[in-house]
Short mmCIF file of C-alpha atoms in Angstrom, two decimals:
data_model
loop_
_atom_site.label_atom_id
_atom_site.label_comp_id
_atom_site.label_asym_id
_atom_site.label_seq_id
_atom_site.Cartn_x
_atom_site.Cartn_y
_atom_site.Cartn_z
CA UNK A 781 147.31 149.92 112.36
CA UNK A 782 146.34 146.57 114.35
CA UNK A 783 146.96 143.23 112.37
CA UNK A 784 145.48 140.30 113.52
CA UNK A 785 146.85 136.56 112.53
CA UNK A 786 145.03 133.57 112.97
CA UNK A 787 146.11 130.18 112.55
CA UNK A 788 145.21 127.34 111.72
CA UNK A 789 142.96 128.39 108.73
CA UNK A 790 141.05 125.17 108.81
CA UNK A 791 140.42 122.79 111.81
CA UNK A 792 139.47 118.96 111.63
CA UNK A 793 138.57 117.26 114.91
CA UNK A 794 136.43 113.94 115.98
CA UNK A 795 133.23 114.43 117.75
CA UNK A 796 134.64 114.77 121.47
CA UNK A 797 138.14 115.92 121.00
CA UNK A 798 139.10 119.49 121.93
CA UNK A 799 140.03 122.55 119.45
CA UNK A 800 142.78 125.31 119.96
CA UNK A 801 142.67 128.05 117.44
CA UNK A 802 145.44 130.71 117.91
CA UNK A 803 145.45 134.40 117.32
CA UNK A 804 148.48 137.35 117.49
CA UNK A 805 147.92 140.78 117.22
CA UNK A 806 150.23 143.62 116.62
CA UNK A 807 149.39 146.73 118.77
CA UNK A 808 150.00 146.67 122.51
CA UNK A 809 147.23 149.25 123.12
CA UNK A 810 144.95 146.56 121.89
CA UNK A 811 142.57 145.60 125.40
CA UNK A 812 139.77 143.88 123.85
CA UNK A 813 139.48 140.43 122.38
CA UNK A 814 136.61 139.00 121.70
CA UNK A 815 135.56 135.14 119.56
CA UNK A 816 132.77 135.26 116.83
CA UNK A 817 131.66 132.25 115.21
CA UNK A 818 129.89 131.84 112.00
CA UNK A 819 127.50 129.90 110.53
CA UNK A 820 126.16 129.80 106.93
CA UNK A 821 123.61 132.31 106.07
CA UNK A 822 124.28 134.57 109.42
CA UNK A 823 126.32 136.68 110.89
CA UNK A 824 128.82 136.18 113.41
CA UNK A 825 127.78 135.53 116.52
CA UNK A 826 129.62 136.52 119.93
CA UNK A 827 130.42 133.21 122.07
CA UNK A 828 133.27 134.71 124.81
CA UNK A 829 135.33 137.72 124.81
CA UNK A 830 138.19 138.50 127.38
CA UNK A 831 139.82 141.83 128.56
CA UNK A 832 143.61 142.97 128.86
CA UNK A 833 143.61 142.59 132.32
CA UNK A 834 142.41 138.57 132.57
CA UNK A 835 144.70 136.23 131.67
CA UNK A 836 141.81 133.46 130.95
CA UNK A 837 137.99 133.00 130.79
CA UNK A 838 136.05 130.17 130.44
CA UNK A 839 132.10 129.42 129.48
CA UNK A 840 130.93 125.90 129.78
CA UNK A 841 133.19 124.30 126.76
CA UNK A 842 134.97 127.53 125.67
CA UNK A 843 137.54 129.00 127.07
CA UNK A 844 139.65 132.02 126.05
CA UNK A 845 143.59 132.48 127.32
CA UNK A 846 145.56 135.67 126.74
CA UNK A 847 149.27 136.53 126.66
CA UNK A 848 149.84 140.13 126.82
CA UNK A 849 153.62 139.60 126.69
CA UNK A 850 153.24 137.78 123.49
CA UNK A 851 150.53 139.53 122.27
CA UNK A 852 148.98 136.15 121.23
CA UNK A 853 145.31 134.66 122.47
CA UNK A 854 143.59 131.51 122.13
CA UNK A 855 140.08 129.57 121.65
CA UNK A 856 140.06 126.27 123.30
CA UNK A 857 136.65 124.09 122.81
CA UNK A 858 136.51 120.99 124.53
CA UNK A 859 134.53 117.74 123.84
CA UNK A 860 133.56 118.91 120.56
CA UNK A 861 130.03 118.86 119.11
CA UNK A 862 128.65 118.40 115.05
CA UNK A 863 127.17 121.57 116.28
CA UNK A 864 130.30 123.66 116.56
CA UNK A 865 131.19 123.49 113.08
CA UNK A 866 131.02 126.86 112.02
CA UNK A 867 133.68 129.39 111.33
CA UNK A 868 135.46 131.21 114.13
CA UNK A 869 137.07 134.55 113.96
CA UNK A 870 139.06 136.00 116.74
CA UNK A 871 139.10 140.18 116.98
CA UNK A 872 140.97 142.79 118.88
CA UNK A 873 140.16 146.10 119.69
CA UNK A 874 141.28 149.49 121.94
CA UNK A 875 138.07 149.84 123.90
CA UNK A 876 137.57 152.62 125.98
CA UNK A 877 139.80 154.90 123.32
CA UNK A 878 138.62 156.05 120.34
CA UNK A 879 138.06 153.13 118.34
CA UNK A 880 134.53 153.32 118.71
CA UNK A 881 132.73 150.10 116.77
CA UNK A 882 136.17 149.27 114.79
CA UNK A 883 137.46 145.64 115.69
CA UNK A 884 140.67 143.78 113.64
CA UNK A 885 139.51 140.34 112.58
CA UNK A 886 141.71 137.39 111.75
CA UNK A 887 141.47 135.68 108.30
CA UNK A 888 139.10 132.72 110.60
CA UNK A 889 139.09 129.11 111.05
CA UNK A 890 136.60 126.77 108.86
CA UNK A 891 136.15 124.00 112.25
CA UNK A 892 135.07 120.55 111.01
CA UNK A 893 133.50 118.28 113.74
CA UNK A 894 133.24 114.75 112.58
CA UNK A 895 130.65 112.74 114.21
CA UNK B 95 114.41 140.72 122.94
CA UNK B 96 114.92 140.74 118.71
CA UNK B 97 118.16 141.07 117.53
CA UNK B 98 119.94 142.99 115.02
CA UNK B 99 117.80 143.25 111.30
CA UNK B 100 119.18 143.94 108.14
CA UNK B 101 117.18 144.68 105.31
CA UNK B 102 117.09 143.71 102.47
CA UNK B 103 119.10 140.01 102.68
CA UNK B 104 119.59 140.25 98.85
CA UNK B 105 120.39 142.52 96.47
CA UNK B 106 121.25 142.13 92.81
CA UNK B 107 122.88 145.23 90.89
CA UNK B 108 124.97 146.23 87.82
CA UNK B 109 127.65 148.33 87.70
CA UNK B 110 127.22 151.89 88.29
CA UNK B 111 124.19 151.95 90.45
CA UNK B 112 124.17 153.08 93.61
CA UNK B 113 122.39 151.12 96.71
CA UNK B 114 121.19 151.79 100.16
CA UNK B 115 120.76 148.87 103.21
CA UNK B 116 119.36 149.33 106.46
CA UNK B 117 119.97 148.26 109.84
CA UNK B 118 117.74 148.25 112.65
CA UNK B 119 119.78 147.89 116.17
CA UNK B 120 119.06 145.89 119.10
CA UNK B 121 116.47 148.12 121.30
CA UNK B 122 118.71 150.17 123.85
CA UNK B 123 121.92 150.02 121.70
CA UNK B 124 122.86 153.32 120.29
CA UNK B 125 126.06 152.44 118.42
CA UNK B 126 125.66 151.08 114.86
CA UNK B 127 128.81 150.03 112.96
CA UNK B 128 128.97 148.70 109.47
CA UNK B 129 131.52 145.61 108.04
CA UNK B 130 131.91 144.31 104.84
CA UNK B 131 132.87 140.61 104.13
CA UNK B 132 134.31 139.11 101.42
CA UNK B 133 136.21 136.11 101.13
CA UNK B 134 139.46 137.60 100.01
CA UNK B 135 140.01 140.46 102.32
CA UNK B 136 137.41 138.86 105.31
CA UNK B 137 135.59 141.05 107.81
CA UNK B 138 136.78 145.36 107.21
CA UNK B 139 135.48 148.01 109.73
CA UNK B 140 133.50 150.42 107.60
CA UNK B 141 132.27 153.17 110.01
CA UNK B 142 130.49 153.41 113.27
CA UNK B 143 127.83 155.93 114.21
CA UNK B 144 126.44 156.84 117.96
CA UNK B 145 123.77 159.95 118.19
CA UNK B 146 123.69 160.26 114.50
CA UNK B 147 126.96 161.52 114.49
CA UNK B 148 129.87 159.40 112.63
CA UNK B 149 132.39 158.81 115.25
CA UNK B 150 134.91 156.53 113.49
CA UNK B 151 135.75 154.87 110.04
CA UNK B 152 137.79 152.32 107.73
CA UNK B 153 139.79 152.73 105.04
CA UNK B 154 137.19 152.82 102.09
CA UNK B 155 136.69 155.03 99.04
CA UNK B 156 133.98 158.21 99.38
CA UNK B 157 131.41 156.08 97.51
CA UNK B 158 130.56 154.11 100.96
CA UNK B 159 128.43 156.55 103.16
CA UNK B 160 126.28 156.05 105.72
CA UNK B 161 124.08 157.76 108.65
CA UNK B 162 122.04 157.45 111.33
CA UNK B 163 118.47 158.41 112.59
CA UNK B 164 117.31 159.88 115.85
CA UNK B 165 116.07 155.93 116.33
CA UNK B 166 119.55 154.76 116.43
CA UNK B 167 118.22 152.91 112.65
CA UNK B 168 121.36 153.18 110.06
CA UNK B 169 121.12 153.20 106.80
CA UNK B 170 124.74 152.65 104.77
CA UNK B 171 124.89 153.98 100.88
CA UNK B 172 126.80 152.92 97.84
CA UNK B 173 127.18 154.89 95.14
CA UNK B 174 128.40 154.07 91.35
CA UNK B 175 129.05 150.45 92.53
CA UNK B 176 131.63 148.12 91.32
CA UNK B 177 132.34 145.04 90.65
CA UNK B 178 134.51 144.61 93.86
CA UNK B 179 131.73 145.67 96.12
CA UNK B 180 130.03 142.28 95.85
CA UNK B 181 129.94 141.42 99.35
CA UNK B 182 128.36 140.18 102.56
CA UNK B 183 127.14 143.94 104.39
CA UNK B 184 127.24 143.67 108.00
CA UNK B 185 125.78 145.57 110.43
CA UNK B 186 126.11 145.38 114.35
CA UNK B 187 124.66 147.39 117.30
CA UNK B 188 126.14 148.02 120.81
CA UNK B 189 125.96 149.45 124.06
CA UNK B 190 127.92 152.96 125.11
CA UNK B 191 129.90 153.29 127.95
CA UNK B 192 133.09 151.72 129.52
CA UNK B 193 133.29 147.91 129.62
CA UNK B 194 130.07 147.92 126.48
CA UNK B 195 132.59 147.03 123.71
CA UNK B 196 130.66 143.96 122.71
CA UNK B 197 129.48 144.02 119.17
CA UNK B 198 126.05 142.12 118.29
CA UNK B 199 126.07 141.34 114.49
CA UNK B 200 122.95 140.98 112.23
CA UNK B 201 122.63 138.41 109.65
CA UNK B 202 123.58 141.02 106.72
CA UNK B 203 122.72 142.10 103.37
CA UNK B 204 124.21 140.06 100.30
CA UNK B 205 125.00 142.19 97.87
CA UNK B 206 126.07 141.39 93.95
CA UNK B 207 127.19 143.34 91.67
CA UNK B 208 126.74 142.67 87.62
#
């Protein structure tokens, strides 16, 4: 089945800098990758998701890149925020097949912003 | 338009008991899907249900069940719990149809087992 790595684990920026957290996944059917983030007490919440066939999407601070030949995707937040600490979790999925509802998580990131 | 509720948010139980959660989608949305979180193993794909029919599920024992009304509302079971089912119960609701893979998450049922 689909594995899905994600590094690093934990993330510590200043208020301002950017972020990068970095996902691989395992199956080339994979065509679906879409970024939760977490806070406490709630459940994840969708912030940007990208397709097979886009190489990058971006949404105000966040953008998403994706390397189908590596089978490796990434989160970049710029000018960071107290507000984006959270945990993130990237996800891939076969949409469109018969994986109805299932997506692979990575382990997520705990992302520190420092004022 | 209200999001995804899970009821309850808390649950205490002891060992052996068996325990039912509910999930009421987002209006429109006809797929339900269940997770469970825990900090060791992280977010695992339970089962998904569209039309009250289960179309897909995880690798979990027969004591995790679920199903689905006519009202797209979901209601997952555990029976004889164990200690190793304390966990974070997530539900999420989506769309049907090519290009509606995106999963809306409610804020889950916290579940402890004694």
């Amino acid at each position: 089945g689909e594995n899905v790595e994600q590094h690093p684990s934990t993330l510590s920026v200043q208020e301002g800098d950017s972020a990068v957290i970095k996902c691989t996944y395992s199956d080339s059917a994979s065509n679906y990758f879409p970024w939760y983030k977490q806070e406490l007490g709630k459940g994840p919440q969708l912030i940007i998701d990208i397709r097979s066939n886009v190489g990058e999407k971006k949404d105000q601070r966040i953008a998403v890149t994706l390397n189908k030949t590596a089978k490796h995707f990434s989160l970049h937040i710029t000018e960071t925020q107290p507000e984006d600490s959270a945990v993130y979790f990237c996800a891939a999925s076969k949409a469109g097949g018969t994986s109805y509802g299932k997506l692979t998580f990575g382990q997520g990131t705990i992302l520190t912003v420092h004022p | 338009k209200a999001g995804v509720t899970q009821t309850p948010r808390y649950l205490i139980k002891t060992r052996g008991q068996q325990v039912t959660l509910s999930c009421s989608p987002i209006s429109g949305h006809r797929s339900v899907s269940w997770y469970q979180q825990t900090p060791g193993q992280g977010l695992q794909f339970l089962f998904e249900y569209f039309s009250e029919t289960q179309r897909n599920k995880g690798n979990f024992p027969g004591r995790f069940s679920g199903r689905q009304f006519s009202n797209s509302r979901s209601e997952m079971n555990v029976s004889t719990l164990e200690l190793g089912d304390s966990a974070l119960y997530l539900c999420a609701s989506s769309l049907t149809g090519p290009g509606d893979e995106k999963l809306f998450f409610g804020s889950g049922t916290q579940l402890s087992v004694l």
